[in-house]
Structures are given as structure tokens and as C-alpha cells.
PDB file of C-alpha atoms and ligand atoms in Angstrom:
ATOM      1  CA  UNK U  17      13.890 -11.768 -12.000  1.00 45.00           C
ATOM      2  CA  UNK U  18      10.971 -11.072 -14.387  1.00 51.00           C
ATOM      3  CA  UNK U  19       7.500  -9.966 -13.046  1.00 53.00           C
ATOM      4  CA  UNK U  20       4.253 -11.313 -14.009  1.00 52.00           C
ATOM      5  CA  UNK U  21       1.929  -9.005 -16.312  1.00 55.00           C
ATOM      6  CA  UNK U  22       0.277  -6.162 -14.441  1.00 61.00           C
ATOM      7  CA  UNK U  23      -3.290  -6.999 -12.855  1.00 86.00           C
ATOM      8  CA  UNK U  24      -5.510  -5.675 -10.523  1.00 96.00           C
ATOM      9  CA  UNK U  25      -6.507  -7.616  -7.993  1.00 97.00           C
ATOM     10  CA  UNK U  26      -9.956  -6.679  -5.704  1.00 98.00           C
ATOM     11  CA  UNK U  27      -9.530  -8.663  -2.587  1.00 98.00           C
ATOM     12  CA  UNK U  28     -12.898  -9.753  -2.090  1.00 97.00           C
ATOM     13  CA  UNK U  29     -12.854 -11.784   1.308  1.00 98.00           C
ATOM     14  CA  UNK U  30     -16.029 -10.623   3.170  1.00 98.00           C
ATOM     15  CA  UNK U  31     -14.172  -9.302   6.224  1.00 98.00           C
ATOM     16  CA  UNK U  32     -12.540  -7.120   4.224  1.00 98.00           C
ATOM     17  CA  UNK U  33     -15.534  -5.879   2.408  1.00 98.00           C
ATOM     18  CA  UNK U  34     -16.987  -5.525   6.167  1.00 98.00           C
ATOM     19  CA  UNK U  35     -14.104  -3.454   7.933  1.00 98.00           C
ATOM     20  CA  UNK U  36     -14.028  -1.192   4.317  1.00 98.00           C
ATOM     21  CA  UNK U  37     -17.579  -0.549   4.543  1.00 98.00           C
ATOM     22  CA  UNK U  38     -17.205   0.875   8.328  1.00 98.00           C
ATOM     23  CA  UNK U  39     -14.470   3.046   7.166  1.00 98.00           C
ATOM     24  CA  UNK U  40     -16.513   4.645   4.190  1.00 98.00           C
ATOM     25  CA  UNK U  41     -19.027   5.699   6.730  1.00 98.00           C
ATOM     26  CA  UNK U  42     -18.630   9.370   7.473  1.00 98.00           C
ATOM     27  CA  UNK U  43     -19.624   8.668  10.941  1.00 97.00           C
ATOM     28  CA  UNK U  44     -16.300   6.370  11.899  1.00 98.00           C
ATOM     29  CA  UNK U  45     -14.580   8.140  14.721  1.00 97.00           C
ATOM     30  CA  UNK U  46     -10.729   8.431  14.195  1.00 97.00           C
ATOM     31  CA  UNK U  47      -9.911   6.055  15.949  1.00 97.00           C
ATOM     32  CA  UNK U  48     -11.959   3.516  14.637  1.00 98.00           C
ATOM     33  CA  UNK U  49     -10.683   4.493  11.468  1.00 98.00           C
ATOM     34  CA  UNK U  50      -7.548   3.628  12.370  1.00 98.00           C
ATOM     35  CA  UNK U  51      -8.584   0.149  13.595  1.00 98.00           C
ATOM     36  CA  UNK U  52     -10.490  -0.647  10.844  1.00 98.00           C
ATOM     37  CA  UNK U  53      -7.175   0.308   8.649  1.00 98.00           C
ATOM     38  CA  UNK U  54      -5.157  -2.032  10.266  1.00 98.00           C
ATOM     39  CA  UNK U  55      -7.321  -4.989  10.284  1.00 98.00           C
ATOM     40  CA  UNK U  56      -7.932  -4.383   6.145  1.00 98.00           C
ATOM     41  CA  UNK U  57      -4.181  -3.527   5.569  1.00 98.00           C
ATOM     42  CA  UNK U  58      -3.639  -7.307   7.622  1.00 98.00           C
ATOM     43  CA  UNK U  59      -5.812  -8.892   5.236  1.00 98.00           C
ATOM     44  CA  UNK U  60      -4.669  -6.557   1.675  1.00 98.00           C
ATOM     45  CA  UNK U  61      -1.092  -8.036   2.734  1.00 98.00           C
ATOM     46  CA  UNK U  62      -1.911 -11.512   3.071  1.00 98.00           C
ATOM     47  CA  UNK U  63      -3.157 -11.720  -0.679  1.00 98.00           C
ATOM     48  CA  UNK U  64      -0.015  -9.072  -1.590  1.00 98.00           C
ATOM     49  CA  UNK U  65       2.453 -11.725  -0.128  1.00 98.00           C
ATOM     50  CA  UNK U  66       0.671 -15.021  -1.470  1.00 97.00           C
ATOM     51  CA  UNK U  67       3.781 -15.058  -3.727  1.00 96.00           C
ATOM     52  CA  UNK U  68       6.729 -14.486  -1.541  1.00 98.00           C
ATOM     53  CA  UNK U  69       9.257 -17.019  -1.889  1.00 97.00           C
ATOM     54  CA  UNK U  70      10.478 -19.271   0.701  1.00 98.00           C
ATOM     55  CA  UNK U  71      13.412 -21.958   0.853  1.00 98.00           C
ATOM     56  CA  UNK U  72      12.908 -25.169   3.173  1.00 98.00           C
ATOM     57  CA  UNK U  73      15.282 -25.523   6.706  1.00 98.00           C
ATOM     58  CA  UNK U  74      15.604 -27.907   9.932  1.00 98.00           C
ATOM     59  CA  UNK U  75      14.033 -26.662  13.431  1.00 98.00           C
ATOM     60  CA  UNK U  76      14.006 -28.759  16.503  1.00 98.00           C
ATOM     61  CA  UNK U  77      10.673 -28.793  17.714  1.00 98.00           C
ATOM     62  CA  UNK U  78      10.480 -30.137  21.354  1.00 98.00           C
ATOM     63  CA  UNK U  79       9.734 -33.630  19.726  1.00 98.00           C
ATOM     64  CA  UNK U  80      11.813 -34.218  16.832  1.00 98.00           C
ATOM     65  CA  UNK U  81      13.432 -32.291  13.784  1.00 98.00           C
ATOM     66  CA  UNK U  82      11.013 -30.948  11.604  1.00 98.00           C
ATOM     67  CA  UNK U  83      11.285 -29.042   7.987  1.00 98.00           C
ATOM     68  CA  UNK U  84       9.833 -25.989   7.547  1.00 98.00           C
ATOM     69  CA  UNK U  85       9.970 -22.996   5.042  1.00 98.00           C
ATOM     70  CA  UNK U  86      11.236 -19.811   5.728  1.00 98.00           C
ATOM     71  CA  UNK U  87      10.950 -16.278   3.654  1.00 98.00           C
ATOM     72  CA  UNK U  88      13.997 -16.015   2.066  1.00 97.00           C
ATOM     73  CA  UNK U  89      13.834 -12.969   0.103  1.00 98.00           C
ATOM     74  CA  UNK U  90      14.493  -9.322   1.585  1.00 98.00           C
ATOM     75  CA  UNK U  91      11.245  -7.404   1.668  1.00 98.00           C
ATOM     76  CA  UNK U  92      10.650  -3.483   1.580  1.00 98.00           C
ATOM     77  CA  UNK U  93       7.537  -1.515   2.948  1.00 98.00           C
ATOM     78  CA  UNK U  94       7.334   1.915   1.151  1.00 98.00           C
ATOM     79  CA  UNK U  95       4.762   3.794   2.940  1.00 98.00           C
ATOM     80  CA  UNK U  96       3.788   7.102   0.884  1.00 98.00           C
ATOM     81  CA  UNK U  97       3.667   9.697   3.644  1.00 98.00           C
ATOM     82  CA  UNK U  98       1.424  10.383   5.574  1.00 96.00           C
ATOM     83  CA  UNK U  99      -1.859   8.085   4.847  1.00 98.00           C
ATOM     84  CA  UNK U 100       0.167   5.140   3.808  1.00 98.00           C
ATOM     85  CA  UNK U 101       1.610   4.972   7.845  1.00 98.00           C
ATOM     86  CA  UNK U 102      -1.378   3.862   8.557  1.00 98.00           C
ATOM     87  CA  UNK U 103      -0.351   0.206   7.078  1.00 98.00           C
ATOM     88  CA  UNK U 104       2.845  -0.135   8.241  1.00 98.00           C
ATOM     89  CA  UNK U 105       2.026  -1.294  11.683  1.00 98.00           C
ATOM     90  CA  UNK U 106      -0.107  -4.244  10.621  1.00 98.00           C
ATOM     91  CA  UNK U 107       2.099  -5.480   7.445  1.00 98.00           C
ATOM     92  CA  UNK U 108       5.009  -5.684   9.928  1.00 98.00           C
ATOM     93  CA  UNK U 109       3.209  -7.521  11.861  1.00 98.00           C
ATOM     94  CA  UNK U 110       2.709  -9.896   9.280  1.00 98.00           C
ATOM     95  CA  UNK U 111       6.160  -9.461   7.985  1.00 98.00           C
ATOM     96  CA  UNK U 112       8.540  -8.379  11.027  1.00 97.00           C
ATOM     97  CA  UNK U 113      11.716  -8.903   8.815  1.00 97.00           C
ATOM     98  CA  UNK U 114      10.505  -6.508   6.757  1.00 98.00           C
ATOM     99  CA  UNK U 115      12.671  -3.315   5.932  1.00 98.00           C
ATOM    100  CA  UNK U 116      10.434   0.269   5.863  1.00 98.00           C
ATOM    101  CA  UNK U 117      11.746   2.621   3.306  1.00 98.00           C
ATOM    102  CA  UNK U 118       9.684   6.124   4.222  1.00 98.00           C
ATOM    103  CA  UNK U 119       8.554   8.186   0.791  1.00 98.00           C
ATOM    104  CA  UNK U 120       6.948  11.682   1.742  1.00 98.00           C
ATOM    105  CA  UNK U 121       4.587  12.865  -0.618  1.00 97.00           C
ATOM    106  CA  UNK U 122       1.423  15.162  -0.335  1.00 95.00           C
ATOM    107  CA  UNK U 123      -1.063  16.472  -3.531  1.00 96.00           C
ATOM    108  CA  UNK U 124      -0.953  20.298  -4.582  1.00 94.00           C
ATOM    109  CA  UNK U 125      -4.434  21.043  -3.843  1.00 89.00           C
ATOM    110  CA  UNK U 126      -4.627  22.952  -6.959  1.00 93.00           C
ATOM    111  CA  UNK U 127      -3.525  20.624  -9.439  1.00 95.00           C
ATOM    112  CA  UNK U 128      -3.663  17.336  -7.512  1.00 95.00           C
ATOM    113  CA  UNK U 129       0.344  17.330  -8.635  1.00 96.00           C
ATOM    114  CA  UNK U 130       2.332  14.938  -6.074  1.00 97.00           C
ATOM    115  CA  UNK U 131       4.850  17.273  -4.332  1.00 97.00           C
ATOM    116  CA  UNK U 132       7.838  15.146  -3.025  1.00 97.00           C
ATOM    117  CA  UNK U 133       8.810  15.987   0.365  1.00 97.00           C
ATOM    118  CA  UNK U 134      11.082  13.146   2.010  1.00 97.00           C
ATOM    119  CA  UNK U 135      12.525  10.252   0.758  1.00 96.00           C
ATOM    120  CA  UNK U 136      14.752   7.956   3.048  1.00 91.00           C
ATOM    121  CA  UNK U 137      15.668   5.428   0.530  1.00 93.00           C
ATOM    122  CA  UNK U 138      19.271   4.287  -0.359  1.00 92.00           C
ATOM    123  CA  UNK U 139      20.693   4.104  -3.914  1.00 89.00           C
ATOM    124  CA  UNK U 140      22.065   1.175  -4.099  1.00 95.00           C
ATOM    125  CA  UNK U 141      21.759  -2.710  -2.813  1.00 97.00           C
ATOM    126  CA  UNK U 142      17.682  -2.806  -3.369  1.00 98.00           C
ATOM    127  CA  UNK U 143      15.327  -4.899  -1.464  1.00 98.00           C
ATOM    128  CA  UNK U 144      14.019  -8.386  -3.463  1.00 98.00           C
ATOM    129  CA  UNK U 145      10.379  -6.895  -3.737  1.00 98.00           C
ATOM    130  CA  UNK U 146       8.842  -3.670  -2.399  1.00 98.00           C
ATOM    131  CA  UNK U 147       5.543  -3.057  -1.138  1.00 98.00           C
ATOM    132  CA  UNK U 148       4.083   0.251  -1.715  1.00 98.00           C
ATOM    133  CA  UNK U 149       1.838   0.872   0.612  1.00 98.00           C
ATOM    134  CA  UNK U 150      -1.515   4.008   0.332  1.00 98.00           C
ATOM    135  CA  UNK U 151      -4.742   3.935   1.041  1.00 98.00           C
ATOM    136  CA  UNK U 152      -5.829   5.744  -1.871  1.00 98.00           C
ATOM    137  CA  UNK U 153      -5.359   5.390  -5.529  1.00 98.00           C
ATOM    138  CA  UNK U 154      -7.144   8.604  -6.941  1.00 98.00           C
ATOM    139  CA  UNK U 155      -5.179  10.318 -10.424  1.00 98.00           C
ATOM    140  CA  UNK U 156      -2.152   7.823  -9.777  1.00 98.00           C
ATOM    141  CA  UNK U 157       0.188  10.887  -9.458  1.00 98.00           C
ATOM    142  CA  UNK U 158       1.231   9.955  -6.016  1.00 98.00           C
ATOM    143  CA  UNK U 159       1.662   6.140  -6.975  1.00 98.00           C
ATOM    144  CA  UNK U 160       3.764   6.380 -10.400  1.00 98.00           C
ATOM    145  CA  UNK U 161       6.030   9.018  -8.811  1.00 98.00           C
ATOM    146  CA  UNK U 162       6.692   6.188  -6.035  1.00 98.00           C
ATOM    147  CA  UNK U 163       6.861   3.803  -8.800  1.00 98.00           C
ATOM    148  CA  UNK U 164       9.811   5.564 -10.279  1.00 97.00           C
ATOM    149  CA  UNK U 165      11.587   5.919  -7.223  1.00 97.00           C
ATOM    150  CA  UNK U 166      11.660   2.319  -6.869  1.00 97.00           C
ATOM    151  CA  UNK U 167      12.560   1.524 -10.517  1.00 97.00           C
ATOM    152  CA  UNK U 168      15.176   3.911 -10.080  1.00 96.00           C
ATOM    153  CA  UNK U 169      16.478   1.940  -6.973  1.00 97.00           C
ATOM    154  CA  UNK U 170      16.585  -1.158  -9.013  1.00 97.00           C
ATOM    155  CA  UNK U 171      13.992  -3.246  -7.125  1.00 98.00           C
ATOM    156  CA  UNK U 172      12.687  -6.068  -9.364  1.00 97.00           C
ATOM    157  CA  UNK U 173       9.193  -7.000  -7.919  1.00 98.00           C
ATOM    158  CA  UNK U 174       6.667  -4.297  -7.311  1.00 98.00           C
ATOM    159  CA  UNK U 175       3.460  -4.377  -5.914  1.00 98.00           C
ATOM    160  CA  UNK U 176       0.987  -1.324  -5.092  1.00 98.00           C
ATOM    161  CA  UNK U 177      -1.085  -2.252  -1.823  1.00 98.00           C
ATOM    162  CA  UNK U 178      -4.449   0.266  -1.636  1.00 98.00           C
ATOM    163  CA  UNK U 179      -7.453  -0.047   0.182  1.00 98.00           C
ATOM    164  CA  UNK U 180      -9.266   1.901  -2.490  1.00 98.00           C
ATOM    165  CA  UNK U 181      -8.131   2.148  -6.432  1.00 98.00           C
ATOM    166  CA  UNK U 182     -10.293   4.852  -8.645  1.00 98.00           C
ATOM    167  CA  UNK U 183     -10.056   3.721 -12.640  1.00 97.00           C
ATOM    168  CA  UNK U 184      -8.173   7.001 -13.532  1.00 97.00           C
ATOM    169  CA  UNK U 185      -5.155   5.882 -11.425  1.00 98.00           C
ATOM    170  CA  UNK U 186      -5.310   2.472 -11.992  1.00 98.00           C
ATOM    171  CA  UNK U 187      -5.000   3.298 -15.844  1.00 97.00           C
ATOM    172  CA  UNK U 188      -2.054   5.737 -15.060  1.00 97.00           C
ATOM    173  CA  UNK U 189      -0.322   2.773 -12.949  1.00 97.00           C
ATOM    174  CA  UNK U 190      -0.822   0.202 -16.156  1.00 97.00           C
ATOM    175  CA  UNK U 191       0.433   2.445 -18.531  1.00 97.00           C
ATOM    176  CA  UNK U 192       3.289   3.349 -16.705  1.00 97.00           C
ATOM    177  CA  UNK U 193       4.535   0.443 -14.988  1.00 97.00           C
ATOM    178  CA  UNK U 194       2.876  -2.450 -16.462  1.00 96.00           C
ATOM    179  CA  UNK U 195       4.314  -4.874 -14.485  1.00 96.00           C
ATOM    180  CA  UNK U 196       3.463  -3.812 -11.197  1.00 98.00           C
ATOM    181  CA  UNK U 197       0.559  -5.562  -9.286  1.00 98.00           C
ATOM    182  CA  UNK U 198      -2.037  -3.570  -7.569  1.00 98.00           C
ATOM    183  CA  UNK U 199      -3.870  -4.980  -4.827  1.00 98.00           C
ATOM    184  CA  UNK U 200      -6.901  -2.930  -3.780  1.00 98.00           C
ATOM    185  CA  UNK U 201     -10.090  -3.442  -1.751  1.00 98.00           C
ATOM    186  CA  UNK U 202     -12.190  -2.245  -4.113  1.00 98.00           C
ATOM    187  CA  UNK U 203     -12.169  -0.221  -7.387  1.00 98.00           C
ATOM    188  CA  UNK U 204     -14.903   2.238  -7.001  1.00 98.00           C
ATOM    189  CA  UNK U 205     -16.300   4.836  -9.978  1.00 98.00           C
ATOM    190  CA  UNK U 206     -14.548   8.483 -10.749  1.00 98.00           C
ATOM    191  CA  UNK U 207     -12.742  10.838  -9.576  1.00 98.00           C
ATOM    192  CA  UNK U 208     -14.685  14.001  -8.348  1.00 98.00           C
ATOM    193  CA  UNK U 209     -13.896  17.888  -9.643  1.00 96.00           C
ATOM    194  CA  UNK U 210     -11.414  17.817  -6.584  1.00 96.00           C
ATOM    195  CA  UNK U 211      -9.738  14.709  -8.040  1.00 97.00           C
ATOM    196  CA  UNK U 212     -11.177  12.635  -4.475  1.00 98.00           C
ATOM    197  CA  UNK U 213     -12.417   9.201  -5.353  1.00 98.00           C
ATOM    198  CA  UNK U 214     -16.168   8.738  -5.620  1.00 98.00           C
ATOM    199  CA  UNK U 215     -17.671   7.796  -3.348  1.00 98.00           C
ATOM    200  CA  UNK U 216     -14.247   6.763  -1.400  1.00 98.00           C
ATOM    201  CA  UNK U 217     -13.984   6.874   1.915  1.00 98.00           C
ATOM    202  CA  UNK U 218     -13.200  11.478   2.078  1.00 98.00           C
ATOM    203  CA  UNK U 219      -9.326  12.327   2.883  1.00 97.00           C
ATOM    204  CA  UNK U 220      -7.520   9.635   4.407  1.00 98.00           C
ATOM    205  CA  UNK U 221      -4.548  11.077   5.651  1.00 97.00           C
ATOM    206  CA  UNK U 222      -7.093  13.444   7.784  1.00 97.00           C
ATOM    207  CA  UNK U 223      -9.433  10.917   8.660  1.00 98.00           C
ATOM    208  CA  UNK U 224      -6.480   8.664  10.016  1.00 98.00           C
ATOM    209  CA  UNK U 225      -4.893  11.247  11.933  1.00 97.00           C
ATOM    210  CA  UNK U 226      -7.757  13.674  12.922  1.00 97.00           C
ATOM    211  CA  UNK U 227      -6.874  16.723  11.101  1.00 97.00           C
ATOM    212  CA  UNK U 228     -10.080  17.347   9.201  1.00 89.00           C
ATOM    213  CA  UNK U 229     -10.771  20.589   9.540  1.00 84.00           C
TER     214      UNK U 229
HETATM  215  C1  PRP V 304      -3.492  11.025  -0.554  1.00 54.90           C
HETATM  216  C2  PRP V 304      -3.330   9.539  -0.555  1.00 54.90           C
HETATM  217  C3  PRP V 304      -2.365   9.320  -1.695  1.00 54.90           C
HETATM  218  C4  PRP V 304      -2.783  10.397  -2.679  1.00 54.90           C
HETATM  219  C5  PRP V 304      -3.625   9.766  -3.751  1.00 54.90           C
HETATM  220  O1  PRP V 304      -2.435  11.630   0.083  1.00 54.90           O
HETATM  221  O2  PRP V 304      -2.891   9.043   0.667  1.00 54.90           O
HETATM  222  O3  PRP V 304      -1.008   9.463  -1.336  1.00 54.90           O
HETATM  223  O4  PRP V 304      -3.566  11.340  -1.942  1.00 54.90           O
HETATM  224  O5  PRP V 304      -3.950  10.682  -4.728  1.00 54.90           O
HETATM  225  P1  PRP V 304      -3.360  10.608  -6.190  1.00 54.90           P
HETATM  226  O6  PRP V 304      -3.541   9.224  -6.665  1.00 54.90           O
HETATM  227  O7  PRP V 304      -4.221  11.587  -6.950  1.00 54.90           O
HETATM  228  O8  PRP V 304      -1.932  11.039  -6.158  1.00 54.90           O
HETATM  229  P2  PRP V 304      -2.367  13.228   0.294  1.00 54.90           P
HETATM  230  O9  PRP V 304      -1.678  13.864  -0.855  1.00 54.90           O
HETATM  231  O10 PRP V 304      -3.714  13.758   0.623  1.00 54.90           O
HETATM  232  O11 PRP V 304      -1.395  13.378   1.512  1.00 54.90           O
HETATM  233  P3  PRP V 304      -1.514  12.870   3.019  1.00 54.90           P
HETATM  234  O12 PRP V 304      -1.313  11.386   2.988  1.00 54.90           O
HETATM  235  O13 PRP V 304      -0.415  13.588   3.707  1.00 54.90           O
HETATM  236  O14 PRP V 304      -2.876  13.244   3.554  1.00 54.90           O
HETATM  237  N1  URA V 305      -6.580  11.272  -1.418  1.00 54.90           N
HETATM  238  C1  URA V 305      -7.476  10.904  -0.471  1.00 54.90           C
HETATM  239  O1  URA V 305      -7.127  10.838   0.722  1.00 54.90           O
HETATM  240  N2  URA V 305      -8.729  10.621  -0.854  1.00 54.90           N
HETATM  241  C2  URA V 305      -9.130  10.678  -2.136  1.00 54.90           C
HETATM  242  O2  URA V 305     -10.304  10.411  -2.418  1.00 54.90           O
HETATM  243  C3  URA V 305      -8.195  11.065  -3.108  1.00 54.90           C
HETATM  244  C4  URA V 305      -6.921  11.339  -2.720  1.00 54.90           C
END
């Protein structure tokens, strides 16, 4: 199966714009942070899954048959370690059939190189489309690196779910893998000297699980 031409697409609904703007706020406690993730992650994977496929089928409902539609292609969750946990809870929710396929990755915090830690994903027999799920899209490093994982796994459809995208990664992800949606809250305006997003939301993996130190 072929994939549509690489877009970004900035989820505009206003409780999304709402729950992002509590989550920029230095203030947030952890765990409203963690609230507010879910409940934008829940709304980022309703627009990512607008295209899903289903086929139709019979249920008995308790007054007569009636046809419905059912998802009828396997679906993969790639959280990158650790931030991107922070969506898996809510996207399964949404998707409870869904397989998770775990990707550890953390940024040198000299160079802002990805360093690959984990990955728990078979070689063969690939999902139908995988979700890739991060908060943050700062130089892209962390994103393309997943990227080729995936397109090394053979999975056809490929979409890149982030609350926040900077332009510097988004550019890396089109050049790269032009065929792979993003879906992002927002696109905000650089990347600092320390490669963190401007103005962003800080470090999300810490913010999320209350290791800033
Ligand atoms: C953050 C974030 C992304 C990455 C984005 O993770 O969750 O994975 O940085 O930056 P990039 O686009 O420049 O690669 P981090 O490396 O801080 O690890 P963590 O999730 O364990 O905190
Ligand atoms: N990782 C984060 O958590 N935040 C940024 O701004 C950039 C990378």
C-alpha cells in the first residue's frame, strides 16, 4: 500500500490548544502535566486515526441485526522512550487492539545525537500502520532514527504523533521520510543553543515523570 505525500498537520481544535497551553506553563505540577498529556494525546490520535480503515460486519443488537464497521487493519504504537509513554495510555484507550512496540532512545546532551538504548520490535510480520508516538519534535534526530527502524521492519503506513514539532525537525522528517505524516499540536519557532524547542513546553520526559533537577 502506497502512502499519501508527507504533510504536517497542526491539530487546531480549541481543547487542544487549551490543555497545550496549561502544559507550556512552567507552573503545571507533574501531575497535571501528565493529565493534560493524556487528554491532548486523546485528541492528537483522533485526527492521527481519521484514516484507519474499517470493513463492514453483522452484530445483534438487543433489537435486531445491525451493520456496523470494524477496524480491520493491525495497528502499532511505537512510543520513543521515555517521554513518548506518556501517550500510550490514552491512544490505547482509543485503540485497545492496538499492539505497543517499545523504542528506547535518549539525546547525548552534548551533541543532541539520539543514543539507542532498547528496542523490543520484531523483524518480521509488521503491523498495517505504526504510530510513533513523542511529545517533542526538536532536531528530528530522535524521530528519523525511529523512522528507520520502522522502514526497516517493513511497515507501510507511518505517522509521527507530537504534541509539539520545531521547523528544524520537521524539515529533517520531510527530507528523510517524505511520506510519513506528522501530526503535531503546534509548530512553534527554533530550536535554542541547547537544541530545546522555543518556547516549548522545557524537558518533557522530566516534566512527565518529575525528574527535573
Ligand atoms: C526528548 C523527546 C524526544 C527527543 C526530541 O527525549 O521526548 O524523544 O528529546 O529531540 P530531537 O528531536 O532533537 O531528537 P529525551 O532524549 O530528552 O529523552 P527522555 O524522553 O528520556 O527524556
Ligand atoms: N526534548 C524535550 O523534551 N524538549 C525539547 O524542547 C527538546 C527535546
Amino acid at each position: 500500500m502506497s502512502q499519501p505525500p508527507a504533510v504536517i498537520r497542526v491539530v487546531n481544535h480549541p481543547l487542544l490548544q487549551h490543555h497545550l497551553g496549561r502544559l507550556r506553563d512552567e507552573s503545571t505540577s507533574p501531575a497535571e502535566f501528565r493529565s493534560l498529556v493524556n487528554r491532548v494525546a486523546m485528541l492528537l490520535g483522533t485526527a492521527a486515526t481519521e484514516s484507519l480503515t474499517t470493513k463492514e460486519a453483522t452484530v445483534m443488537t438487543p433489537v435486531a441485526d445491525a451493520t456496523v464497521r470494524q477496524l480491520n487493519q493491525r495497528i502499532g504504537l511505537v512510543p520513543i522512550l521515555r517521554a513518548g509513554l506518556g501517550l500510550v495510555d490514552p491512544l490505547i484507550e482509543l485503540i485497545p487492539s492496538a499492539e505497543v512496540w517499545h523504542l528506547g532512545l535518549f539525546r547525548d546532551e552534548a551533541t543532541a545525537e539520539p543514543v539507542e538504548y532498547y528496542r523490543k520490535l520484531p523483524e518480521t510480520d509488521p503491523v498495517d500502520i505504526a504510530l510513533v508516538v513523542d511529545p517533542m519534535l526538536a532536531t528530528g534526530g530522535s524521530a528519523t532514527l525511529a523512522l528507520d527502524v520502522l522502514r526497516q521492519w517493513g511497515v507501510p503506513i507511518v505517522k509521527l504523533v507530537v504534541l509539539i514539532a520545531a521547523p528544524e525537525g520537521i524539515a529533517a522528517v520531510q527530507e528523510q521520510f517524505p511520506d510519513v505524516e506528522i501530526i503535531a499540536g503546534a509548530i512553534d519557532e527554533r530550536l535554542n543553543e541547547k537544541k530545546y524547542i522555543v518556547p516549548g513546553l522545557g524537558d518533557a520526559g522530566d516534566r512527565l515523570f518529575n525528574t527535573l533537577r
